[in-house]
Coordinates of C-alpha atoms in Angstrom, one line a residue:
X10 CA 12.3 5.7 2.2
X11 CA 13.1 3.0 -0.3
X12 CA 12.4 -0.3 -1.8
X13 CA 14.6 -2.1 0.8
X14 CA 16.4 -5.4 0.1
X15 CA 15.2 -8.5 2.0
X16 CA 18.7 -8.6 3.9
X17 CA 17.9 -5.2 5.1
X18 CA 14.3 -6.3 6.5
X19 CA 15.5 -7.2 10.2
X20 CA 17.0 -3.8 11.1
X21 CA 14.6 -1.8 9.4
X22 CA 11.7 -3.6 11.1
X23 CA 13.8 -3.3 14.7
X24 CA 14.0 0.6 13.5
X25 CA 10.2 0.7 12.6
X26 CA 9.8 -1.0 16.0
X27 CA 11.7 2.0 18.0
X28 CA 9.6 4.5 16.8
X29 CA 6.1 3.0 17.3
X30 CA 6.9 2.4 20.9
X31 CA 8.7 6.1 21.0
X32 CA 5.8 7.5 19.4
X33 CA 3.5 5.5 21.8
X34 CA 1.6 4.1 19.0
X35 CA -0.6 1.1 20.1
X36 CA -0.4 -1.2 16.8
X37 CA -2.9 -4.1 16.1
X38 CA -1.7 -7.1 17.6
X39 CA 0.4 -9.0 15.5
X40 CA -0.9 -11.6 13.5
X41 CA 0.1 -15.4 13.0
X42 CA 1.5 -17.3 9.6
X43 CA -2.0 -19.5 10.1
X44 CA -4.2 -15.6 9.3
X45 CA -1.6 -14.6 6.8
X46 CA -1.7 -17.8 5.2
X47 CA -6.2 -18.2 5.5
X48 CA -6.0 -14.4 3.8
X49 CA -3.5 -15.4 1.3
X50 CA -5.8 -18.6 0.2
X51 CA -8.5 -16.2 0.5
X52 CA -7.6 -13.8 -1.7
X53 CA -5.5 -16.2 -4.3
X54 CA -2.3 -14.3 -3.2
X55 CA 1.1 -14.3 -1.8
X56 CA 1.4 -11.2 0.5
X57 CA 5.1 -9.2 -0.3
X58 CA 7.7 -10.3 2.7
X59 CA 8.1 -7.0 4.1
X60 CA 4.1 -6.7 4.9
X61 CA 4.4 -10.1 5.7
X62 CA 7.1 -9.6 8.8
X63 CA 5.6 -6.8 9.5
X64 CA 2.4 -8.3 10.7
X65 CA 3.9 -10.8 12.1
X66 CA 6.4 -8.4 14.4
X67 CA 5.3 -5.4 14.4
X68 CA 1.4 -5.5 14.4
X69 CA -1.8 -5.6 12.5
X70 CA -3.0 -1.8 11.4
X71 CA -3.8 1.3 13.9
X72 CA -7.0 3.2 14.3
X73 CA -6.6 6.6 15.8
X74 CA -8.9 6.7 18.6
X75 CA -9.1 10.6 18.5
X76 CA -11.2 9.7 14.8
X77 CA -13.5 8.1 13.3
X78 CA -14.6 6.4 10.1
X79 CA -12.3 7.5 7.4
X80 CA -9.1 8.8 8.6
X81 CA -5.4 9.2 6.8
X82 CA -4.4 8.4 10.6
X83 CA -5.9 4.8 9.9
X84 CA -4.3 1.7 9.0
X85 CA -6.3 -1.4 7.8
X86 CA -6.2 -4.3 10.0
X87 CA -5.4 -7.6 7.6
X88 CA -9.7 -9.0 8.6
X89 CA -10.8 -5.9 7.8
X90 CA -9.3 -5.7 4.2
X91 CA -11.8 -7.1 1.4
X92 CA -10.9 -10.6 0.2
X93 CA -10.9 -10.2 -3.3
X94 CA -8.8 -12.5 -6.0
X95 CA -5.8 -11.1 -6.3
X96 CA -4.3 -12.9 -9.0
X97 CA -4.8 -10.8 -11.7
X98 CA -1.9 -8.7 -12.1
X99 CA -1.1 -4.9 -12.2
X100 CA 0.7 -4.3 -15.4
X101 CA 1.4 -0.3 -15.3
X102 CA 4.7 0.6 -14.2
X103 CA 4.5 4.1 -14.1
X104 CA 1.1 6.1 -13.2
X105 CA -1.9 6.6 -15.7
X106 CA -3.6 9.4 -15.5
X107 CA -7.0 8.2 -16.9
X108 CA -8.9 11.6 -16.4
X109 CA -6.4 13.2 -18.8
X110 CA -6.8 9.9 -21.3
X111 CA -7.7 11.1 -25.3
X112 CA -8.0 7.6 -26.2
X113 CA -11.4 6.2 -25.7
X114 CA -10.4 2.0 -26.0
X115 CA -8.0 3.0 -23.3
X116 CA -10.9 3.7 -20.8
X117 CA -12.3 0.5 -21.7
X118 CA -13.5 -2.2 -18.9
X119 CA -11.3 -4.4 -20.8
X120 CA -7.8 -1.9 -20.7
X121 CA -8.9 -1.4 -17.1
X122 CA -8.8 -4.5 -16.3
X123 CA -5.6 -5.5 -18.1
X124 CA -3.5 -2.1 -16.8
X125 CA -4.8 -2.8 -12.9
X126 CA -5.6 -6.5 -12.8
X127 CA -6.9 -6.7 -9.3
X128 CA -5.1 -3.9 -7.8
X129 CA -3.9 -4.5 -4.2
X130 CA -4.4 -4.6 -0.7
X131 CA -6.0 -1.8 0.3
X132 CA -3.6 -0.5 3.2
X133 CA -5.0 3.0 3.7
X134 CA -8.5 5.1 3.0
X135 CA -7.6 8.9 2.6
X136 CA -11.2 9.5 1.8
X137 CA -12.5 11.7 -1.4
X138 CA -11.9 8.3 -3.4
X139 CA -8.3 8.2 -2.7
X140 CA -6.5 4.7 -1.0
X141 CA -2.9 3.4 -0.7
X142 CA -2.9 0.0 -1.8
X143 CA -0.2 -2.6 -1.5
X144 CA 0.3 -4.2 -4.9
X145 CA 0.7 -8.4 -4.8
X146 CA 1.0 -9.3 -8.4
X147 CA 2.5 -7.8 -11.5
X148 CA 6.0 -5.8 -12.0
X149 CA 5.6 -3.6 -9.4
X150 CA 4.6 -6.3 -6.8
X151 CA 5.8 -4.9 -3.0
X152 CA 5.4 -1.1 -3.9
X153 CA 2.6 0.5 -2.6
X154 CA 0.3 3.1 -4.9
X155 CA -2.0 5.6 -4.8
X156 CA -5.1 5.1 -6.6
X157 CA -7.8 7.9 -6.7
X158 CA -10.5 8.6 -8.8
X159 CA -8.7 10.4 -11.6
X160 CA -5.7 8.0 -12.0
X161 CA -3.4 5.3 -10.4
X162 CA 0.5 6.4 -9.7
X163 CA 3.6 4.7 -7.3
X164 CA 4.5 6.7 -4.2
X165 CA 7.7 8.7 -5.0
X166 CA 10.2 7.2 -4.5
X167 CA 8.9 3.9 -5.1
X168 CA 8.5 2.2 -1.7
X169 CA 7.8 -0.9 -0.4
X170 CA 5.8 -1.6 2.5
X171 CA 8.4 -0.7 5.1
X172 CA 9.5 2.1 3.6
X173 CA 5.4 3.3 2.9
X174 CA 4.8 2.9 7.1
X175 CA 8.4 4.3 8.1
X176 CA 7.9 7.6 6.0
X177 CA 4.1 8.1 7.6
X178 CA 5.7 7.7 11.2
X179 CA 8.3 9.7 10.1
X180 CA 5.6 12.6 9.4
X181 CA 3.8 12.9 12.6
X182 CA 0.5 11.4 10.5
X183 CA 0.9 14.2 7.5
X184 CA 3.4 12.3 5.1
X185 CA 3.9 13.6 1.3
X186 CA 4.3 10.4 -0.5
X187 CA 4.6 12.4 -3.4
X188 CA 7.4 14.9 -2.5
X189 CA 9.9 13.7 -5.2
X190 CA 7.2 12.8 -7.9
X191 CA 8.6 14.7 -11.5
X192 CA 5.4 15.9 -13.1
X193 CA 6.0 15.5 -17.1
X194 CA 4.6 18.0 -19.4
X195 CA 2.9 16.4 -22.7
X196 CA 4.7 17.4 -26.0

């Protein structure tokens, strides 16, 4: 699933649309421009079109009723992501693996700050410190990431919201988002 052009958005979100009802999922209810636009202001953001049609189309987040508390099966609901300014932007454009990091003023609050900025919205809690956030500002705005407690890296392949959502209904609730990731030896 890839970054999909904006011209490709309608019959990818009629597709996404199929297989929620085929799967019997029972989304959120979707969510007006008035929230979207109260969580944008909120969070000093513009919220990437695809995420944006999607709640307004598709629906706002799932909870798997068969779980509870902290579930890969779990989707945040737009009110129950933290407002948090998200102006600041991400400026990695591949991973960074700071657990494996020699150099100590990389690890500073300060290179943290500048490499992440503000992160994203958090989409997904896997639990064990790992989320799949949505990124809003910076080169790699649209593309959702993996951040954990070791290190920060884009799903492989890169993917937009759409294509994040369409490979986890794709999976029956057990997607690899990193099944094409190329794992480079250092020299």
């Amino acid at each position: 699933m890839p970054i999909y052009k904006p011209e490709e958005y309608p019959s990818v979100i009629e597709r996404i649309k199929a297989k929620v009802a085929q799967k019997n999922i029972n989304m959120g209810p979707t969510v007006s421009e008035t929230e979207i636009a109260a969580f944008e202001r909120a969070c000093n953001t513009r919220l990437p079109q695809a995420y944006r049609l999607f709640l307004l189309e598709v629906g706002d987040g799932w909870h798997d009723p068969e779980t509870e508390g902290i579930s890969a099966s779990s989707i945040h609901r737009l009110a129950e992501i933290e407002h948090k300014d998200l102006s600041l932007p991400m400026t990695l454009t591949d991973g960074w693996l700071w657990e494996d990091e020699e150099d100590e003023e990389q690890l500073s609050d300060e290179s943290f700050e500048r490499k992440l900025g503000n992160q994203g919205v958090e989409l997904m809690d896997e639990g064990c410190g790992m989320t799949y956030e949505l990124i809003t500002a910076g080169p790699c705005a649209g593309e959702v990431w993996s951040f954990s407690d070791v290190g920060v890296s884009p799903c492989c392949e890169r993917q937009d919201f759409l294509g994040w959502f369409e490979l986890w209904l794709d999976s029956d609730d057990d997607p690899d988002y990193f099944k094409d990731y190329v794992y480079q030896e250092n020299q």
